[in-house]
Each structure stands twice: as C-alpha cells, then as structure tokens.
mmCIF file of C-alpha atoms in Angstrom:
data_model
loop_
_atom_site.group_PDB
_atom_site.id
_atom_site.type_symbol
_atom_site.label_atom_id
_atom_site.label_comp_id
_atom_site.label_asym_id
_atom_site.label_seq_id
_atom_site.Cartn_x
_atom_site.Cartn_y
_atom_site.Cartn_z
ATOM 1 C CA UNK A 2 -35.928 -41.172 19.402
ATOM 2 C CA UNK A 3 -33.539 -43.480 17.567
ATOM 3 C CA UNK A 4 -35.605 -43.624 14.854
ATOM 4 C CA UNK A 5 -35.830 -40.078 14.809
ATOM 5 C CA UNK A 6 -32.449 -39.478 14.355
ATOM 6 C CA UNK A 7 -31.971 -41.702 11.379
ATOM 7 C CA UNK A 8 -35.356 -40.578 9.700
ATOM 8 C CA UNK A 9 -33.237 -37.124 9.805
ATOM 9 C CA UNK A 10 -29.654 -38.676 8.770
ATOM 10 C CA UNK A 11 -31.445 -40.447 5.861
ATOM 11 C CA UNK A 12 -32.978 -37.576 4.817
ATOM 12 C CA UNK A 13 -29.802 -35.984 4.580
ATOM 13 C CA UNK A 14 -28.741 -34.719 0.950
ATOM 14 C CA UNK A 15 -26.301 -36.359 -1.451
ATOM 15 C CA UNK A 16 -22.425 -34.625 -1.437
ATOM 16 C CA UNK A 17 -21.859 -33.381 -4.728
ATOM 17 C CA UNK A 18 -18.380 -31.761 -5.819
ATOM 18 C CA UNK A 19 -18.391 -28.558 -6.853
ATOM 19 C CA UNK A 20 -17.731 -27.376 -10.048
ATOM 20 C CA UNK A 21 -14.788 -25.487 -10.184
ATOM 21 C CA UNK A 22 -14.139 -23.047 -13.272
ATOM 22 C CA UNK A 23 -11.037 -24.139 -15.107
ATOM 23 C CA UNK A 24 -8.160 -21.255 -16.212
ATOM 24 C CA UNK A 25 -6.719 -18.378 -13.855
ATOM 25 C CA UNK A 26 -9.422 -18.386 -11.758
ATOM 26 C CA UNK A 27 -7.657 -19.978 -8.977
ATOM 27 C CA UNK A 28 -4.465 -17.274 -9.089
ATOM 28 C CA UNK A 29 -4.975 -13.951 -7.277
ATOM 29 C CA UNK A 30 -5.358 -10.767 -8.725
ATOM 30 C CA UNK A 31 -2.774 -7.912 -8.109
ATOM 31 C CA UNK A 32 -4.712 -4.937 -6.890
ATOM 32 C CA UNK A 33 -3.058 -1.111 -6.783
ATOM 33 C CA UNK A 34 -4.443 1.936 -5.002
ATOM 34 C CA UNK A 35 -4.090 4.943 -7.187
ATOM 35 C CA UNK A 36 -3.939 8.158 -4.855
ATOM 36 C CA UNK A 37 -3.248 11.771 -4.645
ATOM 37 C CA UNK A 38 -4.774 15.017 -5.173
ATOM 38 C CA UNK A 39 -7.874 16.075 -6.876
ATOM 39 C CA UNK A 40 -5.644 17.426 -10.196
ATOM 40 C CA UNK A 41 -2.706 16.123 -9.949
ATOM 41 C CA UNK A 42 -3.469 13.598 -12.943
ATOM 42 C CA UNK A 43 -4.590 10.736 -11.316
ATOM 43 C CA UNK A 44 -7.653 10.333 -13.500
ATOM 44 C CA UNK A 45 -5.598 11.152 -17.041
ATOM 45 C CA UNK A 46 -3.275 8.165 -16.043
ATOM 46 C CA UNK A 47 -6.030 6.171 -15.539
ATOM 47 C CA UNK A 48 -8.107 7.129 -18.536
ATOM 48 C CA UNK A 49 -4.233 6.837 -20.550
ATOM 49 C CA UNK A 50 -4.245 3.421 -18.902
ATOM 50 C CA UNK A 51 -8.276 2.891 -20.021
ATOM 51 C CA UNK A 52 -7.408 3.952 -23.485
ATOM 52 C CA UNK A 53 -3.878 2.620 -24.689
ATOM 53 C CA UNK A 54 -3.055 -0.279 -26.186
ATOM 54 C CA UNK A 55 -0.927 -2.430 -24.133
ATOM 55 C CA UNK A 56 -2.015 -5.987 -24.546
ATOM 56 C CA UNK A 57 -3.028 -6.372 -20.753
ATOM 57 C CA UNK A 58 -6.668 -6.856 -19.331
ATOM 58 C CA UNK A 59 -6.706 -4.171 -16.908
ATOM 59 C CA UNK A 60 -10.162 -3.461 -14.488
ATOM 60 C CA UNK A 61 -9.810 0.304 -13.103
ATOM 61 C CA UNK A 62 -12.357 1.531 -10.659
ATOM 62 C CA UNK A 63 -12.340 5.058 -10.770
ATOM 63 C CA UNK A 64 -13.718 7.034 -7.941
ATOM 64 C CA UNK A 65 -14.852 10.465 -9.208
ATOM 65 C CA UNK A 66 -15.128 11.645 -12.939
ATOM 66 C CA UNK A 67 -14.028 14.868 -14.246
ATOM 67 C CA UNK A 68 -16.201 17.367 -15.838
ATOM 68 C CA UNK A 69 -17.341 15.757 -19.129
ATOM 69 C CA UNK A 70 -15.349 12.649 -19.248
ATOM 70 C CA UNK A 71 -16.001 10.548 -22.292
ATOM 71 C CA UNK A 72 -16.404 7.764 -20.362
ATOM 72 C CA UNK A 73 -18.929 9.421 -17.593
ATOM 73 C CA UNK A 74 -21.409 9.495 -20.341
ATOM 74 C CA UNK A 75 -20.693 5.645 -21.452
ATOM 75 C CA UNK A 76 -21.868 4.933 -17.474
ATOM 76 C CA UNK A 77 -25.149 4.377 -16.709
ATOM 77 C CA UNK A 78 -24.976 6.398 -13.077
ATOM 78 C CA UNK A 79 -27.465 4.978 -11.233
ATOM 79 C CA UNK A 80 -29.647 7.370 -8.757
ATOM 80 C CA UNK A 81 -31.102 4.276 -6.279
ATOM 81 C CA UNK A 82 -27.835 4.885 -4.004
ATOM 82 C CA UNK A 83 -26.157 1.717 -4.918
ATOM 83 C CA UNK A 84 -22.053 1.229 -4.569
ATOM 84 C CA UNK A 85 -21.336 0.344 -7.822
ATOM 85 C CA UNK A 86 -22.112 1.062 -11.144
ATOM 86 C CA UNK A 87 -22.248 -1.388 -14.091
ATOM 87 C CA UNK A 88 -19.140 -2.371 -15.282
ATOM 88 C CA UNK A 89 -18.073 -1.615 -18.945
ATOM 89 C CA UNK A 90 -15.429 -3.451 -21.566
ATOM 90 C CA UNK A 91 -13.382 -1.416 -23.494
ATOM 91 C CA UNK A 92 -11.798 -1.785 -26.554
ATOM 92 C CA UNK A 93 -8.314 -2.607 -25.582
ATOM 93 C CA UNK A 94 -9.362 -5.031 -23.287
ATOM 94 C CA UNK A 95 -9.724 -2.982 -19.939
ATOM 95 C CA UNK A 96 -12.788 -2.597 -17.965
ATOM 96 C CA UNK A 97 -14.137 0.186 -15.956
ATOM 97 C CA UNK A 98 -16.620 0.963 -13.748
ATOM 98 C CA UNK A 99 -17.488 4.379 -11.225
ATOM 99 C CA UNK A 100 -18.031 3.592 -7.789
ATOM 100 C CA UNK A 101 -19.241 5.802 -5.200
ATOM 101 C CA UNK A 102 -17.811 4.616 -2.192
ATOM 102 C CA UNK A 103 -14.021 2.738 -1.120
ATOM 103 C CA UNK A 104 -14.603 0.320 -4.060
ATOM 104 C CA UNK A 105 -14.911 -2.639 -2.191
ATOM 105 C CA UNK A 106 -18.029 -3.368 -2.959
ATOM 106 C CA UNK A 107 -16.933 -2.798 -6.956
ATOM 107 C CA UNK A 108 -14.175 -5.339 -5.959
ATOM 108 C CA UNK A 109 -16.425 -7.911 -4.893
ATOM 109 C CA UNK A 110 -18.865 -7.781 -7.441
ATOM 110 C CA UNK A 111 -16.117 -7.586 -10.124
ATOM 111 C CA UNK A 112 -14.603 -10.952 -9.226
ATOM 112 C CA UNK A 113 -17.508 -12.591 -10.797
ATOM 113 C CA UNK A 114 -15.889 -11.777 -13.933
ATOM 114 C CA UNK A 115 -12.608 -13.321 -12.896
ATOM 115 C CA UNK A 116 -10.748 -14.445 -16.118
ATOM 116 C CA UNK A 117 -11.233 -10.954 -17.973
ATOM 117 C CA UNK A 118 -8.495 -8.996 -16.742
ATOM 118 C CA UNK A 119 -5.459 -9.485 -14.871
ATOM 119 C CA UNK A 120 -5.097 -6.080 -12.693
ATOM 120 C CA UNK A 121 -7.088 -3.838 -10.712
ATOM 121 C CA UNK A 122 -6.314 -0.483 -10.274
ATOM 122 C CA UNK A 123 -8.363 1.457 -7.374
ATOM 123 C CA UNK A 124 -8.636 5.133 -7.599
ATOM 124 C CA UNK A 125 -9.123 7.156 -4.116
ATOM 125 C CA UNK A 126 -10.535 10.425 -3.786
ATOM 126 C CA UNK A 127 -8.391 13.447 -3.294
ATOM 127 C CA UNK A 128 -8.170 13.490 0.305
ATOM 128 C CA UNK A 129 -8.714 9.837 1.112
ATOM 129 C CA UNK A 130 -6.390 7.876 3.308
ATOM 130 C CA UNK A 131 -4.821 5.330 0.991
ATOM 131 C CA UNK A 132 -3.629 3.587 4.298
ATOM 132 C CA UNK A 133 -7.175 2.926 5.272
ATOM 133 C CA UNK A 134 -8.225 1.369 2.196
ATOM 134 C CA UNK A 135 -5.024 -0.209 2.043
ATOM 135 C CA UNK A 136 -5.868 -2.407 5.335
ATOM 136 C CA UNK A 137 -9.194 -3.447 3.799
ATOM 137 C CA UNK A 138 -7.259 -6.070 1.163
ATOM 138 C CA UNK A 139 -5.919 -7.391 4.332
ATOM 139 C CA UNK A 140 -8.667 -7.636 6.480
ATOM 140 C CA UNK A 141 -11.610 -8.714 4.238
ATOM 141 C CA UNK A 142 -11.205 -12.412 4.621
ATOM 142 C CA UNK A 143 -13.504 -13.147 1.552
ATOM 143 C CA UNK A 144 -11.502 -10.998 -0.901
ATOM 144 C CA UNK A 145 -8.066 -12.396 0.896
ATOM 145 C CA UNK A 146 -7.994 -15.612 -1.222
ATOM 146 C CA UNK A 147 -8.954 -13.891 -4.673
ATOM 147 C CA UNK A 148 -6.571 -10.667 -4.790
ATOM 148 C CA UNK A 149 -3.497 -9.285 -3.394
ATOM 149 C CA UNK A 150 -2.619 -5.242 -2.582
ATOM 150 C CA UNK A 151 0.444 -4.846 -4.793
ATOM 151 C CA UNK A 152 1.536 -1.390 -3.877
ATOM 152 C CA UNK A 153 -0.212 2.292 -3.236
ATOM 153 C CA UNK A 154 0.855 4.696 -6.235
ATOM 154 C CA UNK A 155 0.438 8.834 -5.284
ATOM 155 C CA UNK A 156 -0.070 11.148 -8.047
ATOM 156 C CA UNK A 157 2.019 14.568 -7.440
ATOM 157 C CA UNK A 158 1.514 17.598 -8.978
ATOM 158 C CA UNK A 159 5.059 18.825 -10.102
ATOM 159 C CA UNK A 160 3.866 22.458 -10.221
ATOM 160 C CA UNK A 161 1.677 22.634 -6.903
ATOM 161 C CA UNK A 162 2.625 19.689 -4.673
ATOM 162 C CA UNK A 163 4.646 21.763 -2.839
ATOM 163 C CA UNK A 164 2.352 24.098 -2.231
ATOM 164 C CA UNK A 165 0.157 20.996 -1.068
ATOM 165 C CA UNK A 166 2.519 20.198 0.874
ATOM 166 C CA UNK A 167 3.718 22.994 2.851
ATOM 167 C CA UNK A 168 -0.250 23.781 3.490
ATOM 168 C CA UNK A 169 -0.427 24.460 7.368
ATOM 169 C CA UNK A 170 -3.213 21.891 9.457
ATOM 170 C CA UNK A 171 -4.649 22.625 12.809
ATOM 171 C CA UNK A 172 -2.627 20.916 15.696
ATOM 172 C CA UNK A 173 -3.345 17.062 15.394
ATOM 173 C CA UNK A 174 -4.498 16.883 11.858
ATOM 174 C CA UNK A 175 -2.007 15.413 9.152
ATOM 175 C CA UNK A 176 -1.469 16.681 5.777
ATOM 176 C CA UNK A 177 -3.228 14.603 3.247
ATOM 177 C CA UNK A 178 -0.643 15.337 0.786
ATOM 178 C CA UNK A 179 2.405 14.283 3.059
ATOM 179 C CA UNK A 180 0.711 11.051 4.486
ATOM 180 C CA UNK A 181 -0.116 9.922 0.535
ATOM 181 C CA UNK A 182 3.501 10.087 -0.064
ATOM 182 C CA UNK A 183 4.346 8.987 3.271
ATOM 183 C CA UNK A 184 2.284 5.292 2.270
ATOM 184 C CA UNK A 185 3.426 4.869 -1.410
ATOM 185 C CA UNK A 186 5.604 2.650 -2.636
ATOM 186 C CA UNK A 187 5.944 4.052 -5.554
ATOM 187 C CA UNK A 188 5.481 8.687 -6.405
ATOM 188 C CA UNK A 189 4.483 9.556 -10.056
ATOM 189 C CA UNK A 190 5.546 13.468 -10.369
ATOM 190 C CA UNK A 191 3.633 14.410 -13.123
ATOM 191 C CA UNK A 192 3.463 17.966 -15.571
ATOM 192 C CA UNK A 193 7.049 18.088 -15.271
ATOM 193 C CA UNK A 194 6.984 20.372 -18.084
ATOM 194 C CA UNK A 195 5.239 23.052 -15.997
ATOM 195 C CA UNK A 196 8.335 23.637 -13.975
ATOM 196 C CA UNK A 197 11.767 24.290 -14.405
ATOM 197 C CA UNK A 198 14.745 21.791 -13.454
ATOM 198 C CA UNK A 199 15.140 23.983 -9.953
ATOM 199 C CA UNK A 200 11.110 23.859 -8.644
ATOM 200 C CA UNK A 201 11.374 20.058 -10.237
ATOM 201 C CA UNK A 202 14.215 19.200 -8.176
ATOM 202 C CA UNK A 203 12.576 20.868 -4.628
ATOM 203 C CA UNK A 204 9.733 18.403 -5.224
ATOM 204 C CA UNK A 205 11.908 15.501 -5.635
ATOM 205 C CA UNK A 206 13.630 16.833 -2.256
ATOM 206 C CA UNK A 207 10.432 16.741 -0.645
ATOM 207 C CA UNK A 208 9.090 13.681 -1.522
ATOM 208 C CA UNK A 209 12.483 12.022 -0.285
ATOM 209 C CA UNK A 210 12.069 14.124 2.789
ATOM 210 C CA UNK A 211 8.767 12.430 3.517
ATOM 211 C CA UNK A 212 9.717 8.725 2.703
ATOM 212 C CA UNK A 213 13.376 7.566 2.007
ATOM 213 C CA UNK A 214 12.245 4.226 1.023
ATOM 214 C CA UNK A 215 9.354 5.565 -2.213
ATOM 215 C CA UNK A 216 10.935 4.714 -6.007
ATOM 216 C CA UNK A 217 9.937 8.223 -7.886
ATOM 217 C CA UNK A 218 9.055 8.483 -11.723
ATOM 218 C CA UNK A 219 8.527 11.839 -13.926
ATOM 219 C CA UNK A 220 5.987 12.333 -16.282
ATOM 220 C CA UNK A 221 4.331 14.757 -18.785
ATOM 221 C CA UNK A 222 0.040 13.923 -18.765
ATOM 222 C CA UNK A 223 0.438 10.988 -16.801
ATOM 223 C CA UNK A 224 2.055 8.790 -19.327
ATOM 224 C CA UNK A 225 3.939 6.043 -17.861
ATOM 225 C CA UNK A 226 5.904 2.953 -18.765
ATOM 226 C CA UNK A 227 2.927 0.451 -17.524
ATOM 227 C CA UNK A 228 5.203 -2.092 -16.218
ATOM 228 C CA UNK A 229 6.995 0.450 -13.369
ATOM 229 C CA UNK A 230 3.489 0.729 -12.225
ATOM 230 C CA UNK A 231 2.023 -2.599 -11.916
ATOM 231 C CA UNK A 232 3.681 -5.907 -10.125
ATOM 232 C CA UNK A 233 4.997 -3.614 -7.960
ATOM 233 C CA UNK A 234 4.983 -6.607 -5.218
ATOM 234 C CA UNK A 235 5.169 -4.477 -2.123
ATOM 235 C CA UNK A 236 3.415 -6.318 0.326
ATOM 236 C CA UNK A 237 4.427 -9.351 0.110
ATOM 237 C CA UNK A 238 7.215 -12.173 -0.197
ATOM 238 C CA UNK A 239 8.288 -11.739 -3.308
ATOM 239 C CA UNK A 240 9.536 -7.957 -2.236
ATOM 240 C CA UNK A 241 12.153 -9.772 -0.157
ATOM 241 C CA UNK A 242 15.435 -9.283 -2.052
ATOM 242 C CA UNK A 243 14.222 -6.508 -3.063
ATOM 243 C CA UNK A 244 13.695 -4.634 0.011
ATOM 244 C CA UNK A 245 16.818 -6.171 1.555
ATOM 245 C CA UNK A 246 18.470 -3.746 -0.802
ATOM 246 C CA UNK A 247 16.214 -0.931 -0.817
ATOM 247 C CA UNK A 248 16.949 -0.555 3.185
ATOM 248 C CA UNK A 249 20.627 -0.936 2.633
ATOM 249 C CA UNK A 250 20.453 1.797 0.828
ATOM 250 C CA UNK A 251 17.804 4.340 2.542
ATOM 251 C CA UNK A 252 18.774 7.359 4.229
ATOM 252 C CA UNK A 253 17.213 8.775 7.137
ATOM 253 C CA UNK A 254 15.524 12.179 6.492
ATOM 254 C CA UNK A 255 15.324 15.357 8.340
ATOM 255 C CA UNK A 256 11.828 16.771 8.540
ATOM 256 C CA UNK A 257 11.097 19.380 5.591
ATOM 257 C CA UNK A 258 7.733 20.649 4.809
ATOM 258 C CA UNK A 259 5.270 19.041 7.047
ATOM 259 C CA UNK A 260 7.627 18.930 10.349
ATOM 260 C CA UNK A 261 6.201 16.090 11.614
ATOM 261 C CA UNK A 262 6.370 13.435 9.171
ATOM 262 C CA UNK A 263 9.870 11.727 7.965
ATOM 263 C CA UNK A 264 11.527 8.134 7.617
ATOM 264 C CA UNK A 265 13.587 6.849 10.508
ATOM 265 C CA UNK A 266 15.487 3.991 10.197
ATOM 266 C CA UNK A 267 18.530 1.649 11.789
ATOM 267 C CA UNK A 268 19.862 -1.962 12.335
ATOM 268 C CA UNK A 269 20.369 -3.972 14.757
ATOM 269 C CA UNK A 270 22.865 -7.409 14.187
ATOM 270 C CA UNK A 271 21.580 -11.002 15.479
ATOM 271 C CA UNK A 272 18.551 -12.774 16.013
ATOM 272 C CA UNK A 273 15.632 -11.555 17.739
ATOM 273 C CA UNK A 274 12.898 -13.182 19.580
ATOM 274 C CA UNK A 275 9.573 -13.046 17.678
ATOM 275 C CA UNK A 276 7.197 -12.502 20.772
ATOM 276 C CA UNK A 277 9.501 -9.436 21.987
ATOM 277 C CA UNK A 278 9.223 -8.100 18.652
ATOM 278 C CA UNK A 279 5.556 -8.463 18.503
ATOM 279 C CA UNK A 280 5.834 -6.424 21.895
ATOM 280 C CA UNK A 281 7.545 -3.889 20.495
ATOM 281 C CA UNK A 282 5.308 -3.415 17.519
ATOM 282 C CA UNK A 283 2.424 -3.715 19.116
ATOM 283 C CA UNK A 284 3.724 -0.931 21.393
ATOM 284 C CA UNK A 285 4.495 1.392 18.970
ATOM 285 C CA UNK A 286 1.265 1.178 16.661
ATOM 286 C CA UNK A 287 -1.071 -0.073 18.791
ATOM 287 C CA UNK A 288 -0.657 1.639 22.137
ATOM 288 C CA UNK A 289 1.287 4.374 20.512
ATOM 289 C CA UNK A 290 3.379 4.287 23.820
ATOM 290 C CA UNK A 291 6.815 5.992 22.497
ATOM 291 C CA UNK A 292 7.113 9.420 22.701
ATOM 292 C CA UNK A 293 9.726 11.863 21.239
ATOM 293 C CA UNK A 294 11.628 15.057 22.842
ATOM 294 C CA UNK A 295 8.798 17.245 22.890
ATOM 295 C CA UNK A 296 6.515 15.024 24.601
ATOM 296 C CA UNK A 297 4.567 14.032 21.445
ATOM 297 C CA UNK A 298 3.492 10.408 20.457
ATOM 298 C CA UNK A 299 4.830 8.734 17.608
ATOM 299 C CA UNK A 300 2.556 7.328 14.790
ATOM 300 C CA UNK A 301 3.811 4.924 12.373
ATOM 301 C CA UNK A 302 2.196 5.759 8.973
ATOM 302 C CA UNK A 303 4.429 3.172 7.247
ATOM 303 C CA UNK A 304 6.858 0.392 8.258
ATOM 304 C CA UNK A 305 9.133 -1.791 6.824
ATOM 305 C CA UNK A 306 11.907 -4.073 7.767
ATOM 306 C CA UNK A 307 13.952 -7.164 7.340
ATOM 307 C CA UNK A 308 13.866 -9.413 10.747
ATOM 308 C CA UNK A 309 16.190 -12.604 11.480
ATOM 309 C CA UNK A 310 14.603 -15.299 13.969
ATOM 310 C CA UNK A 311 16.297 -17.963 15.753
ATOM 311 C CA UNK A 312 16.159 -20.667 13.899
ATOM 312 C CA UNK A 313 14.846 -19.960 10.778
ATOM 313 C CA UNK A 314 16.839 -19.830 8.113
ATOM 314 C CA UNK A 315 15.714 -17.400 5.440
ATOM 315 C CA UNK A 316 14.601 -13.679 6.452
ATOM 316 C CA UNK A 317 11.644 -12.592 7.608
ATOM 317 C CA UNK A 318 9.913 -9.517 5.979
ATOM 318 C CA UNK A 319 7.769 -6.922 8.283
ATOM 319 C CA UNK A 320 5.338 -5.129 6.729
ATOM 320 C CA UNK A 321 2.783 -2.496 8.068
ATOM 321 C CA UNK A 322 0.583 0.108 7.913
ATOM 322 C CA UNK A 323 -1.302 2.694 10.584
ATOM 323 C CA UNK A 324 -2.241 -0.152 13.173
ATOM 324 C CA UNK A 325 -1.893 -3.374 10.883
ATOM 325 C CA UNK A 326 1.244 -5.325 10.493
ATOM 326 C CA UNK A 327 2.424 -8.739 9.681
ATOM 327 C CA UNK A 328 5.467 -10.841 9.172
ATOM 328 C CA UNK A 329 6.312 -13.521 6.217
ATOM 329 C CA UNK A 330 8.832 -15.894 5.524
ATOM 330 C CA UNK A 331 10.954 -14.450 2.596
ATOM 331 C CA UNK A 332 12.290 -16.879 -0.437
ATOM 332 C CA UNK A 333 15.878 -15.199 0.859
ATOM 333 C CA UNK A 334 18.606 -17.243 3.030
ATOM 334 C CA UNK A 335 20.657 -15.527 5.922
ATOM 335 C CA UNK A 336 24.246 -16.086 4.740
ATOM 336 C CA UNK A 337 26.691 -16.990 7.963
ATOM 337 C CA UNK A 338 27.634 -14.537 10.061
ATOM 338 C CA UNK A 339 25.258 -11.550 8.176
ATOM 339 C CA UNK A 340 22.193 -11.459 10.233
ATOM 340 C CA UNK A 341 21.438 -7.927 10.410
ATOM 341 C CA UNK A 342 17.713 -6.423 11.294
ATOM 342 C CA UNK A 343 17.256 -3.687 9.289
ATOM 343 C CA UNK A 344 14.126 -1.596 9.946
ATOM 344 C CA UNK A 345 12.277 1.729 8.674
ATOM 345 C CA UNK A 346 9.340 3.621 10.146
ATOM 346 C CA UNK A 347 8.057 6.776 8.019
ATOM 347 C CA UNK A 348 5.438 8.728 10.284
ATOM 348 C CA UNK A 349 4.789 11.616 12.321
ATOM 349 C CA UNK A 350 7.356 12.845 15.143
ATOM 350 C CA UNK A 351 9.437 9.734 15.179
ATOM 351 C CA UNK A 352 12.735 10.264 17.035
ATOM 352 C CA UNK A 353 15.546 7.225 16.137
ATOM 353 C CA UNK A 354 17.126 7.384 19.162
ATOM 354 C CA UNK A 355 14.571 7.029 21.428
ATOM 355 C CA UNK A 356 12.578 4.603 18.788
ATOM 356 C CA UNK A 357 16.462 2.440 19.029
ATOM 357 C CA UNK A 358 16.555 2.521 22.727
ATOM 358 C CA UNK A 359 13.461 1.124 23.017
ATOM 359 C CA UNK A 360 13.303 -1.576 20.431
ATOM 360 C CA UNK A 361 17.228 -2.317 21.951
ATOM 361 C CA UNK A 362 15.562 -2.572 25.674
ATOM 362 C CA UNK A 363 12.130 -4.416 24.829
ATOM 363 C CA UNK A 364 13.570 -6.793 21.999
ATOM 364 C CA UNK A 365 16.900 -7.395 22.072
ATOM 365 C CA UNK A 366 18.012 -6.958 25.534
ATOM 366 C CA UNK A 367 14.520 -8.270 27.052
ATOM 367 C CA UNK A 368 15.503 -11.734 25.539
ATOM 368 C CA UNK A 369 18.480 -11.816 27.143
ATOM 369 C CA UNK A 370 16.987 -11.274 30.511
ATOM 370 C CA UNK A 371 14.179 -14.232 29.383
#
C-alpha cells in the first residue's frame, strides 16, 4: 500500500511557473453600461465614439444595429446561435463587436485581447434593466479580477423622454424609462436642438425628479466630451470624496412623472454599528420589509451613502443596486467631531420618514440597547 502511494507521489508532475504576460495586463479594465431608449442616440454616441479620433483604445459592444449601419455590414453575423460575434479593429484604435445577448459572454471572450484597449463600453437594449446587468460585474467572480463597472450612462431623448416618461404601466410594472435614469450615474440629454429652452428645461426637471444624485450633460447627435463619460469611478473607492460632496449637496425630490419613483435622502451624526446596518439593509432590499403610507413596499432601485464605523478611521462608502450592496473603505479620513452618515435611496414609493425611523430604531438606537 505504501508503495502504492509513492509509485503515485513520484509520478506526480514537475511545478512549473506560469508565464505571466508582461504590460497592463495585470490592471483592470473600466467597464460602462450604455442605456436608454431604442432612439434616443445611444447607438450614434457609440458609433461617434467608434469613429473619432481620440487617442484612446476603446472596445464597445453594441447590442442591436440600426437599419444599415456601416458597421453591420463589416460584421460577419453569424446564424449558428452563438453570443458573440467576431470582434473587429478599427482605425482609430477602437474595437467592436455585436452581441446578441447581455454581453457577458463578449466580455469574456474579449479579455483575451487584453492590452488592446483600455475601456469597454456595453450597450443595453431599449428596455433592458441596466441594474441587472449592472450586478453581473459584481457577481461573476472570473471577470471580478480583470474589469471594474465604472458607472451606467442613460441616453434621453430631449424631444420625447418625457413622453417616455410620463407613459402609464399596469399596477406593479416600472417604467423602463424612469428606472434607467433612476440607476445612472451619469444622463446624456441628447437632440437638444429639437426643443426649445422651456420643453429642454421640463426634461432636466424630470430627470432631477427621478434621481437627485445623476450629473446631466446636453448634446446635439450624441457628441460628447469623452472624458465626462468614461472614469466615471462610481462604484468604487475612488468615488469617495467625491460622493461625500455630491450628498452634501442632493436634494430630496417630490415624485413627478412616474409617481412612484424619487430620491430620498437624510443624515444621521455618529458612528454606527456595522452588523445593525447590515440589518437594516438587508431589510430594506432584501426582505423589502418597509412600507410607506399607502401600504405599499419600498424598492430600492439605487443607493448610496457615506457610513462612519467605530473605530475606523476613514469613511466607509455604501454602494448598491436592486438586491446587491456592499461597503468599502474610502481613501477619506473622518475629521474630529464631523462624523455624519449621510445616505440616499432613489426607488419606488420610498417615504423618508418612515425609511428614518426605521434605520434610527434598527441601527442607531438598536446599538444602544446591545
């Protein structure tokens, strides 16, 4: 038997290392979802993006061609009912490929040609849910340690996103338009120059309505200053000073167009205990436990916040979306004496008060009975 066992443990193979690829292979690529409506011009951005010269190696999956597209007939589409078609270089450095699915898939088989660009950009169809491709990036453990989400960019139509908007749903069903801008961290308003300053400004209203916390930027046929739409950093550390600011300065809205979806937020001052807070979260999104007024649950489409722990000495940043969230360490200190919790939900039928109470009786005044 003894012998056995060594027969097998000499027979064993020799350890070699591995040979790693030199260069940025071993940094992780930045990837943003590209949403909104079918028309609103989130194909011509990413065609202007495909075709422009701007000195950075860009990889855009796009998700459904337009009638005719130049670069539909430069794909070979295949018919055997694969995910991904074949990837092609462009001139200025980009490459693109059509996918027929999420784009994962594209993702995965597009990292083989890490050190040829330095973005992704991820189109979604029209009435995708940016939130659900969104949690992919952060629960695909083999793509976790090559790329990043960097932010979730909605396309509006300046002269029919209202209309969008405002379209009525059956009871339970959320408008696609309002839950795109409800997730982004950043709203492109584009054909601004088929409205006039009055319509222009209603769809800047409405946008705010629907999340207090989204930077916006106007545009004519999608062209866009490049660098307010990539390193966006919204998921993750870096965002940290950043956001601190951004929630000093959010406002709460008042529903507008699709009643049921606006930002709440508040603070709270001192340190918190992180298993109450997980308790509270976990309530909220998970169990979907708080109700407002009318009797109705509240859904979290979007959250954000700035958290103090005992004993840690730089803030903590809370990020989440639909039923995922997580918490990071932040590069930023608490200075004495300003530990404030500043927090911001943007969903449907959230009601502050009763969202305050709660997170005042589970978190804060929970650890003083512990």
């Amino acid at each position: 038997m003894d012998g056995m066992l060594m027969e097998e443990e000499d027979d064993c193979p020799e350890l070699v290392p591995i040979d790693i690829q030199p260069g940025p292979s071993a940094e992780q690529i930045p990837v943003t979802i590209i949403t909104g409506y079918l028309g609103a011009g989130k194909t011509t951005l990413l065609n202007y993006i495909l075709t422009e010269q701007h000195n950075k190696r860009i990889a855009v999956i796009l998700n459904e061609f337009g009638e005719g597209s130049a670069l539909e007939k430069s794909l070979a589409v295949s018919q055997a009912g694969e995910l991904y078609e074949e990837w092609l270089e462009l001139r200025n450095g980009c490459l693109c490929c059509s996918v027929k699915d999420n784009g994962l898939k594209a993702i995965e088989n597009l990292m083989e040609k890490k050190g040829k660009f330095d973005y992704i950009l991820l189109e979604t169809t029209g009435l995708a849910d940016p939130g659900a491709v969104a949690s992919m990036f952060w629960v695909d453990a083999e793509l976790g340690s090559d790329i990043y989400l960097d932010g979730i960019v909605t396309v509006i139509d300046a002269k029919y996103g209202l209309q969008q908007l405002t379209e009525e749903k059956a009871d339970g069903l959320v408008n696609e338009a309002a839950r795109q801008i409800a997730l982004a961290d950043l709203t492109i308003i584009n054909k601004t120059d088929l409205v006039n300053e009055d319509e222009l400004a209603q769809i800047r209203d409405a946008v705010r309505s629907v999340n207090g916390l989204v930077k916006i930027l106007e545009t004519q046929r999608s062209r866009v200053d490049l660098s307010k739409v990539l390193d966006l950093h919204s998921f993750d550390s870096k965002d940290g000073a950043n956001l601190a600011e951004k929630l000093l300065l959010v406002k709460p809205t008042r529903p507008h167009l699709d009643k049921s979806i606006l930002t709440v937020t508040f603070e709270v001052a001192g340190d918190l205990p992180e298993d109450a807070l997980n308790v509270f979260i976990q309530d909220l999104l998970w169990e979907k436990m708080f109700k407002n007024k009318e009797g109705q649950p509240m859904t979290v489409i979007r959250l954000k916040g700035i958290v103090s722990f005992a004993g840690k000495a730089h803030q903590m940043m809370l990020q989440g979306v639909h039923e995922l969230y997580e918490l990071n360490d932040t590069p930023q200190l608490w200075e004495e004496n300003s530990r404030i919790n500043r927090l911001v939900f943007i969903g449907r039928n959230l009601d502050k008060d009763i969202l305050q109470e709660q997170f005042i009786s589970t978190v804060v005044q929970g650890a003083k009975r512990n």
